[in-house]
């Protein structure tokens, strides 16, 4: 079929056939577990509805716990809120995904580069910040998930810049992980982000900011 | 146990050391480690910290036990349906533009990866921390083939730059403290500020600067995978620093080496493991970054993707109906952090890429156990069977049960080996046989009890026996025993119930 071990070209059993045959022999010779449906008695939804005030408050608390910044605003205050964050960062050059829609951002002080798919990692390394939307937010874990849609862009542009601002709409925030999984398309390239990059590799002492964006801001709308 | 298929005996010869086998048995290696007070201080501090964090984030999940039940059952189902799920994964990865390779053993996997890297023309690969590639000794193999493998996880980098070996599944440099890490960086990182302090922040920033240019220019990356979803062909890597995202996103070619047991059947199953893994592992509600990709996405990320499915002893473990539960492991390392033996002996004493309680049951099954001179035959004994690992395991692997099972197998292997070499049974086997004879006859047992009193002569003032003449000397080296009482229970019963016995 699709197995392409060059070493096996030219006859004899392939590694694929041999591994599968060994597994089958092992399973047949033992009375292991029967295949079966796993019990799913864990919570598949939270007690609070997506986008409800309780869920949003929990989301804010949990994202902040990772030392990310969270700002809440009404839809008509997005331009002002985003501009404030960029000004605070001293960011004069930002990159945005192709369908982010930045006409609202007063571009007077800020140079905006829209990724048309031609930017190189070096190009993106030269910008101060990236702005994206997201596919879903998870309150209990303080997570935002990006799925590569037009308002979120290629994975590279939300990775290389040192600062990342994510726009999250209230109705995108669910309480639990299973609710998020149900909303996501598992065949898309997904990036789950919970706070800025971090490491605990030295004496398990947590340090925020390593290779990914060292600063994360979430603007929660609504 | 007549159904058992694997574990070839290696009569006589001590098997070769490698990433899955040390050169000395656990008791010997542990004795050396225990003498290192710095190591014990580093480990004690680190495991105490992580235990506290894990407990806090597990306690806040109301359905933790239900999640464990689901995780355990999903993994059991995976093992039962492994062939069909692997084929399904292969079909889906292929349909989405990836190429799937199969490797029977470490050597074959190393060869496949080397050929794939060669085909790109690159002499350097960036690596995401991966147990599978550690286990097969990929870095060493690539180096011998003239290809430099750059570890990008901070702890792996510390280990690599220090010419050291990993000692923990999650935090491979857990045995190093900040001052030691500073010294390694100052010695090995070109252009580092010689005035760098030992603050973890400064050290992390030095690693960022060191690796930044490599990430931006790398053409080939090698990763492992935490999960592979059969239903969609999606692969998942969980991480913290963003080095994983860099490797999985920027290079043109991505090569992922995944053990065949890392499958989950459906996309939905990830909702269970993405709750269990981060809380058990780093003690976080969620790790900073989780990347998922399916084959190749045009215009986004690597445009060439290869998945290498690795057996390397996993089918051997699968052939043991009790032992196969070790294949459910999701490499969180919670069992290491709660283990009193690991906390004191450290990871190197186990001699394997997989240390700690899970390593003690996984390693001997992946490699097979030889006779008593095989260090891996000593691993099932690297435990006091206290059970803390079972309680901490997010997929409910009954590690104590597996340890006992493998001890029995080690004894069987040793007995068969001695028989083959026309040697008398071991002292332990002889003692067990004698005990069985004594305890099966009431008179013999009574006589033996009376002889027990002699044991009191060996005890110190504290009433403990700490050494004994051969053949018990080996046993007593790491144990002490209470002195026998002046009077046994049966003697006491006979003395105080004389009247009743007569009636």
mmCIF file with all atom_site columns, C-alpha atoms in Angstrom, chain A residues 29-174:
data_model
loop_
_atom_site.group_PDB
_atom_site.id
_atom_site.type_symbol
_atom_site.label_atom_id
_atom_site.label_alt_id
_atom_site.label_comp_id
_atom_site.label_asym_id
_atom_site.label_entity_id
_atom_site.label_seq_id
_atom_site.pdbx_PDB_ins_code
_atom_site.Cartn_x
_atom_site.Cartn_y
_atom_site.Cartn_z
_atom_site.occupancy
_atom_site.B_iso_or_equiv
_atom_site.pdbx_formal_charge
_atom_site.auth_seq_id
_atom_site.auth_comp_id
_atom_site.auth_asym_id
_atom_site.auth_atom_id
_atom_site.pdbx_PDB_model_num
ATOM 1   C CA . UNK A 1 29  ? -1.841  -15.812 21.617 1.00 0.00 ? 29  UNK A CA 1
ATOM 2   C CA . UNK A 1 30  ? -3.034  -13.858 24.649 1.00 0.00 ? 30  UNK A CA 1
ATOM 3   C CA . UNK A 1 31  ? -6.418  -13.205 26.079 1.00 0.00 ? 31  UNK A CA 1
ATOM 4   C CA . UNK A 1 32  ? -5.958  -9.474  26.278 1.00 0.00 ? 32  UNK A CA 1
ATOM 5   C CA . UNK A 1 33  ? -8.648  -6.890  26.586 1.00 0.00 ? 33  UNK A CA 1
ATOM 6   C CA . UNK A 1 34  ? -11.510 -7.120  24.161 1.00 0.00 ? 34  UNK A CA 1
ATOM 7   C CA . UNK A 1 35  ? -12.015 -4.076  21.999 1.00 0.00 ? 35  UNK A CA 1
ATOM 8   C CA . UNK A 1 36  ? -14.680 -1.977  23.572 1.00 0.00 ? 36  UNK A CA 1
ATOM 9   C CA . UNK A 1 37  ? -16.260 1.399   24.044 1.00 0.00 ? 37  UNK A CA 1
ATOM 10  C CA . UNK A 1 38  ? -14.482 3.402   26.719 1.00 0.00 ? 38  UNK A CA 1
ATOM 11  C CA . UNK A 1 39  ? -16.655 4.657   29.580 1.00 0.00 ? 39  UNK A CA 1
ATOM 12  C CA . UNK A 1 40  ? -17.151 8.391   29.137 1.00 0.00 ? 40  UNK A CA 1
ATOM 13  C CA . UNK A 1 41  ? -18.595 9.411   32.465 1.00 0.00 ? 41  UNK A CA 1
ATOM 14  C CA . UNK A 1 42  ? -16.438 12.501  32.659 1.00 0.00 ? 42  UNK A CA 1
ATOM 15  C CA . UNK A 1 43  ? -17.961 15.915  31.991 1.00 0.00 ? 43  UNK A CA 1
ATOM 16  C CA . UNK A 1 44  ? -18.533 16.556  28.304 1.00 0.00 ? 44  UNK A CA 1
ATOM 17  C CA . UNK A 1 45  ? -19.903 20.046  28.958 1.00 0.00 ? 45  UNK A CA 1
ATOM 18  C CA . UNK A 1 46  ? -19.455 22.510  31.780 1.00 0.00 ? 46  UNK A CA 1
ATOM 19  C CA . UNK A 1 47  ? -22.252 23.743  34.021 1.00 0.00 ? 47  UNK A CA 1
ATOM 20  C CA . UNK A 1 48  ? -22.065 27.173  32.380 1.00 0.00 ? 48  UNK A CA 1
ATOM 21  C CA . UNK A 1 49  ? -23.057 27.988  28.803 1.00 0.00 ? 49  UNK A CA 1
ATOM 22  C CA . UNK A 1 50  ? -20.430 29.088  26.296 1.00 0.00 ? 50  UNK A CA 1
ATOM 23  C CA . UNK A 1 51  ? -19.967 32.853  26.446 1.00 0.00 ? 51  UNK A CA 1
ATOM 24  C CA . UNK A 1 52  ? -21.827 33.187  29.771 1.00 0.00 ? 52  UNK A CA 1
ATOM 25  C CA . UNK A 1 53  ? -20.466 35.644  32.304 1.00 0.00 ? 53  UNK A CA 1
ATOM 26  C CA . UNK A 1 54  ? -19.334 32.824  34.627 1.00 0.00 ? 54  UNK A CA 1
ATOM 27  C CA . UNK A 1 55  ? -17.332 31.218  31.822 1.00 0.00 ? 55  UNK A CA 1
ATOM 28  C CA . UNK A 1 56  ? -15.800 34.528  30.744 1.00 0.00 ? 56  UNK A CA 1
ATOM 29  C CA . UNK A 1 57  ? -14.735 35.365  34.285 1.00 0.00 ? 57  UNK A CA 1
ATOM 30  C CA . UNK A 1 58  ? -13.120 31.967  34.710 1.00 0.00 ? 58  UNK A CA 1
ATOM 31  C CA . UNK A 1 59  ? -11.388 32.351  31.343 1.00 0.00 ? 59  UNK A CA 1
ATOM 32  C CA . UNK A 1 60  ? -9.929  35.719  32.356 1.00 0.00 ? 60  UNK A CA 1
ATOM 33  C CA . UNK A 1 61  ? -8.740  34.387  35.710 1.00 0.00 ? 61  UNK A CA 1
ATOM 34  C CA . UNK A 1 62  ? -7.092  31.319  34.200 1.00 0.00 ? 62  UNK A CA 1
ATOM 35  C CA . UNK A 1 63  ? -5.382  33.167  31.319 1.00 0.00 ? 63  UNK A CA 1
ATOM 36  C CA . UNK A 1 64  ? -4.034  35.750  33.748 1.00 0.00 ? 64  UNK A CA 1
ATOM 37  C CA . UNK A 1 65  ? -2.723  32.943  35.937 1.00 0.00 ? 65  UNK A CA 1
ATOM 38  C CA . UNK A 1 66  ? -0.216  32.162  33.147 1.00 0.00 ? 66  UNK A CA 1
ATOM 39  C CA . UNK A 1 67  ? 1.045   35.762  33.364 1.00 0.00 ? 67  UNK A CA 1
ATOM 40  C CA . UNK A 1 68  ? -0.703  36.766  30.165 1.00 0.00 ? 68  UNK A CA 1
ATOM 41  C CA . UNK A 1 69  ? -2.548  40.090  29.939 1.00 0.00 ? 69  UNK A CA 1
ATOM 42  C CA . UNK A 1 70  ? -6.317  40.043  29.470 1.00 0.00 ? 70  UNK A CA 1
ATOM 43  C CA . UNK A 1 71  ? -8.368  43.087  28.487 1.00 0.00 ? 71  UNK A CA 1
ATOM 44  C CA . UNK A 1 72  ? -12.137 43.064  28.143 1.00 0.00 ? 72  UNK A CA 1
ATOM 45  C CA . UNK A 1 73  ? -13.929 45.460  25.841 1.00 0.00 ? 73  UNK A CA 1
ATOM 46  C CA . UNK A 1 74  ? -17.117 46.038  23.858 1.00 0.00 ? 74  UNK A CA 1
ATOM 47  C CA . UNK A 1 75  ? -17.045 45.407  20.104 1.00 0.00 ? 75  UNK A CA 1
ATOM 48  C CA . UNK A 1 76  ? -16.888 49.126  19.293 1.00 0.00 ? 76  UNK A CA 1
ATOM 49  C CA . UNK A 1 77  ? -13.895 49.603  21.587 1.00 0.00 ? 77  UNK A CA 1
ATOM 50  C CA . UNK A 1 78  ? -11.670 47.031  19.835 1.00 0.00 ? 78  UNK A CA 1
ATOM 51  C CA . UNK A 1 79  ? -9.634  49.583  17.826 1.00 0.00 ? 79  UNK A CA 1
ATOM 52  C CA . UNK A 1 80  ? -8.871  51.660  20.874 1.00 0.00 ? 80  UNK A CA 1
ATOM 53  C CA . UNK A 1 81  ? -8.058  48.659  23.085 1.00 0.00 ? 81  UNK A CA 1
ATOM 54  C CA . UNK A 1 82  ? -5.750  47.048  20.527 1.00 0.00 ? 82  UNK A CA 1
ATOM 55  C CA . UNK A 1 83  ? -4.029  50.361  19.832 1.00 0.00 ? 83  UNK A CA 1
ATOM 56  C CA . UNK A 1 84  ? -3.441  50.824  23.532 1.00 0.00 ? 84  UNK A CA 1
ATOM 57  C CA . UNK A 1 85  ? -1.799  47.415  23.862 1.00 0.00 ? 85  UNK A CA 1
ATOM 58  C CA . UNK A 1 86  ? 0.434   48.056  20.843 1.00 0.00 ? 86  UNK A CA 1
ATOM 59  C CA . UNK A 1 87  ? 1.397   51.473  22.191 1.00 0.00 ? 87  UNK A CA 1
ATOM 60  C CA . UNK A 1 88  ? 2.208   49.965  25.557 1.00 0.00 ? 88  UNK A CA 1
ATOM 61  C CA . UNK A 1 89  ? 4.422   47.399  23.848 1.00 0.00 ? 89  UNK A CA 1
ATOM 62  C CA . UNK A 1 90  ? 6.057   50.128  21.785 1.00 0.00 ? 90  UNK A CA 1
ATOM 63  C CA . UNK A 1 91  ? 5.152   48.052  18.728 1.00 0.00 ? 91  UNK A CA 1
ATOM 64  C CA . UNK A 1 92  ? 5.455   50.045  15.525 1.00 0.00 ? 92  UNK A CA 1
ATOM 65  C CA . UNK A 1 93  ? 5.315   47.182  13.041 1.00 0.00 ? 93  UNK A CA 1
ATOM 66  C CA . UNK A 1 94  ? 2.776   44.354  13.238 1.00 0.00 ? 94  UNK A CA 1
ATOM 67  C CA . UNK A 1 95  ? 1.911   41.388  11.063 1.00 0.00 ? 95  UNK A CA 1
ATOM 68  C CA . UNK A 1 96  ? -1.661  40.221  10.564 1.00 0.00 ? 96  UNK A CA 1
ATOM 69  C CA . UNK A 1 97  ? -3.276  37.208  8.846  1.00 0.00 ? 97  UNK A CA 1
ATOM 70  C CA . UNK A 1 98  ? -4.822  37.747  5.380  1.00 0.00 ? 98  UNK A CA 1
ATOM 71  C CA . UNK A 1 99  ? -8.457  37.980  6.569  1.00 0.00 ? 99  UNK A CA 1
ATOM 72  C CA . UNK A 1 100 ? -7.896  39.709  9.892  1.00 0.00 ? 100 UNK A CA 1
ATOM 73  C CA . UNK A 1 101 ? -9.517  42.936  8.672  1.00 0.00 ? 101 UNK A CA 1
ATOM 74  C CA . UNK A 1 102 ? -7.489  45.823  10.015 1.00 0.00 ? 102 UNK A CA 1
ATOM 75  C CA . UNK A 1 103 ? -9.295  48.734  8.448  1.00 0.00 ? 103 UNK A CA 1
ATOM 76  C CA . UNK A 1 104 ? -10.421 49.654  11.970 1.00 0.00 ? 104 UNK A CA 1
ATOM 77  C CA . UNK A 1 105 ? -6.887  49.883  13.293 1.00 0.00 ? 105 UNK A CA 1
ATOM 78  C CA . UNK A 1 106 ? -5.698  53.466  13.081 1.00 0.00 ? 106 UNK A CA 1
ATOM 79  C CA . UNK A 1 107 ? -2.576  52.775  11.098 1.00 0.00 ? 107 UNK A CA 1
ATOM 80  C CA . UNK A 1 108 ? -1.092  56.177  11.633 1.00 0.00 ? 108 UNK A CA 1
ATOM 81  C CA . UNK A 1 109 ? 1.554   55.128  14.122 1.00 0.00 ? 109 UNK A CA 1
ATOM 82  C CA . UNK A 1 110 ? 1.655   51.426  13.298 1.00 0.00 ? 110 UNK A CA 1
ATOM 83  C CA . UNK A 1 111 ? 2.969   49.820  10.152 1.00 0.00 ? 111 UNK A CA 1
ATOM 84  C CA . UNK A 1 112 ? 0.799   46.839  9.249  1.00 0.00 ? 112 UNK A CA 1
ATOM 85  C CA . UNK A 1 113 ? 2.036   43.940  7.122  1.00 0.00 ? 113 UNK A CA 1
ATOM 86  C CA . UNK A 1 114 ? -0.614  41.523  5.922  1.00 0.00 ? 114 UNK A CA 1
ATOM 87  C CA . UNK A 1 115 ? 0.724   38.025  5.357  1.00 0.00 ? 115 UNK A CA 1
ATOM 88  C CA . UNK A 1 116 ? 0.037   37.077  1.754  1.00 0.00 ? 116 UNK A CA 1
ATOM 89  C CA . UNK A 1 117 ? 1.901   33.781  2.119  1.00 0.00 ? 117 UNK A CA 1
ATOM 90  C CA . UNK A 1 118 ? 5.195   35.149  0.863  1.00 0.00 ? 118 UNK A CA 1
ATOM 91  C CA . UNK A 1 119 ? 6.703   36.293  4.149  1.00 0.00 ? 119 UNK A CA 1
ATOM 92  C CA . UNK A 1 120 ? 9.788   34.386  5.304  1.00 0.00 ? 120 UNK A CA 1
ATOM 93  C CA . UNK A 1 121 ? 10.616  33.588  8.953  1.00 0.00 ? 121 UNK A CA 1
ATOM 94  C CA . UNK A 1 122 ? 13.263  36.339  8.787  1.00 0.00 ? 122 UNK A CA 1
ATOM 95  C CA . UNK A 1 123 ? 10.621  38.840  7.585  1.00 0.00 ? 123 UNK A CA 1
ATOM 96  C CA . UNK A 1 124 ? 8.338   37.937  10.461 1.00 0.00 ? 124 UNK A CA 1
ATOM 97  C CA . UNK A 1 125 ? 11.230  37.961  12.930 1.00 0.00 ? 125 UNK A CA 1
ATOM 98  C CA . UNK A 1 126 ? 11.648  41.654  12.109 1.00 0.00 ? 126 UNK A CA 1
ATOM 99  C CA . UNK A 1 127 ? 8.138   42.702  13.188 1.00 0.00 ? 127 UNK A CA 1
ATOM 100 C CA . UNK A 1 128 ? 7.271   43.722  16.745 1.00 0.00 ? 128 UNK A CA 1
ATOM 101 C CA . UNK A 1 129 ? 4.024   41.852  17.199 1.00 0.00 ? 129 UNK A CA 1
ATOM 102 C CA . UNK A 1 130 ? 1.365   39.676  15.597 1.00 0.00 ? 130 UNK A CA 1
ATOM 103 C CA . UNK A 1 131 ? -2.409  40.123  15.807 1.00 0.00 ? 131 UNK A CA 1
ATOM 104 C CA . UNK A 1 132 ? -4.719  37.136  15.272 1.00 0.00 ? 132 UNK A CA 1
ATOM 105 C CA . UNK A 1 133 ? -8.203  35.901  15.988 1.00 0.00 ? 133 UNK A CA 1
ATOM 106 C CA . UNK A 1 134 ? -8.814  32.407  17.349 1.00 0.00 ? 134 UNK A CA 1
ATOM 107 C CA . UNK A 1 135 ? -11.087 29.399  16.795 1.00 0.00 ? 135 UNK A CA 1
ATOM 108 C CA . UNK A 1 136 ? -12.052 28.728  20.397 1.00 0.00 ? 136 UNK A CA 1
ATOM 109 C CA . UNK A 1 137 ? -11.189 29.715  23.955 1.00 0.00 ? 137 UNK A CA 1
ATOM 110 C CA . UNK A 1 138 ? -11.263 27.305  26.928 1.00 0.00 ? 138 UNK A CA 1
ATOM 111 C CA . UNK A 1 139 ? -12.083 28.783  30.330 1.00 0.00 ? 139 UNK A CA 1
ATOM 112 C CA . UNK A 1 140 ? -10.984 25.987  32.681 1.00 0.00 ? 140 UNK A CA 1
ATOM 113 C CA . UNK A 1 141 ? -7.515  25.752  31.196 1.00 0.00 ? 141 UNK A CA 1
ATOM 114 C CA . UNK A 1 142 ? -7.067  29.370  30.074 1.00 0.00 ? 142 UNK A CA 1
ATOM 115 C CA . UNK A 1 143 ? -6.394  28.274  26.514 1.00 0.00 ? 143 UNK A CA 1
ATOM 116 C CA . UNK A 1 144 ? -6.932  29.770  23.067 1.00 0.00 ? 144 UNK A CA 1
ATOM 117 C CA . UNK A 1 145 ? -6.799  27.534  20.009 1.00 0.00 ? 145 UNK A CA 1
ATOM 118 C CA . UNK A 1 146 ? -5.762  28.750  16.541 1.00 0.00 ? 146 UNK A CA 1
ATOM 119 C CA . UNK A 1 147 ? -6.820  26.672  13.528 1.00 0.00 ? 147 UNK A CA 1
ATOM 120 C CA . UNK A 1 148 ? -5.196  28.454  10.600 1.00 0.00 ? 148 UNK A CA 1
ATOM 121 C CA . UNK A 1 149 ? -8.395  30.095  9.341  1.00 0.00 ? 149 UNK A CA 1
ATOM 122 C CA . UNK A 1 150 ? -8.103  33.374  7.447  1.00 0.00 ? 150 UNK A CA 1
ATOM 123 C CA . UNK A 1 151 ? -8.223  35.524  10.594 1.00 0.00 ? 151 UNK A CA 1
ATOM 124 C CA . UNK A 1 152 ? -5.558  33.381  12.303 1.00 0.00 ? 152 UNK A CA 1
ATOM 125 C CA . UNK A 1 153 ? -3.112  32.760  9.506  1.00 0.00 ? 153 UNK A CA 1
ATOM 126 C CA . UNK A 1 154 ? -0.206  30.451  8.944  1.00 0.00 ? 154 UNK A CA 1
ATOM 127 C CA . UNK A 1 155 ? 1.351   28.952  12.059 1.00 0.00 ? 155 UNK A CA 1
ATOM 128 C CA . UNK A 1 156 ? 4.616   30.740  11.378 1.00 0.00 ? 156 UNK A CA 1
ATOM 129 C CA . UNK A 1 157 ? 3.254   34.268  11.782 1.00 0.00 ? 157 UNK A CA 1
ATOM 130 C CA . UNK A 1 158 ? 1.816   33.619  15.263 1.00 0.00 ? 158 UNK A CA 1
ATOM 131 C CA . UNK A 1 159 ? 5.054   31.968  16.390 1.00 0.00 ? 159 UNK A CA 1
ATOM 132 C CA . UNK A 1 160 ? 8.065   34.004  15.349 1.00 0.00 ? 160 UNK A CA 1
ATOM 133 C CA . UNK A 1 161 ? 7.135   37.517  16.593 1.00 0.00 ? 161 UNK A CA 1
ATOM 134 C CA . UNK A 1 162 ? 7.966   38.198  20.215 1.00 0.00 ? 162 UNK A CA 1
ATOM 135 C CA . UNK A 1 163 ? 4.492   39.516  21.118 1.00 0.00 ? 163 UNK A CA 1
ATOM 136 C CA . UNK A 1 164 ? 1.126   37.985  20.281 1.00 0.00 ? 164 UNK A CA 1
ATOM 137 C CA . UNK A 1 165 ? -2.246  39.681  20.653 1.00 0.00 ? 165 UNK A CA 1
ATOM 138 C CA . UNK A 1 166 ? -5.260  37.369  20.313 1.00 0.00 ? 166 UNK A CA 1
ATOM 139 C CA . UNK A 1 167 ? -8.761  38.676  19.744 1.00 0.00 ? 167 UNK A CA 1
ATOM 140 C CA . UNK A 1 168 ? -11.335 36.384  21.390 1.00 0.00 ? 168 UNK A CA 1
ATOM 141 C CA . UNK A 1 169 ? -15.085 36.873  21.023 1.00 0.00 ? 169 UNK A CA 1
ATOM 142 C CA . UNK A 1 170 ? -17.252 35.988  24.020 1.00 0.00 ? 170 UNK A CA 1
ATOM 143 C CA . UNK A 1 171 ? -19.261 33.370  22.136 1.00 0.00 ? 171 UNK A CA 1
ATOM 144 C CA . UNK A 1 172 ? -16.029 31.540  21.294 1.00 0.00 ? 172 UNK A CA 1
ATOM 145 C CA . UNK A 1 173 ? -15.279 30.766  24.933 1.00 0.00 ? 173 UNK A CA 1
ATOM 146 C CA . UNK A 1 174 ? -16.404 27.387  26.286 1.00 0.00 ? 174 UNK A CA 1
#
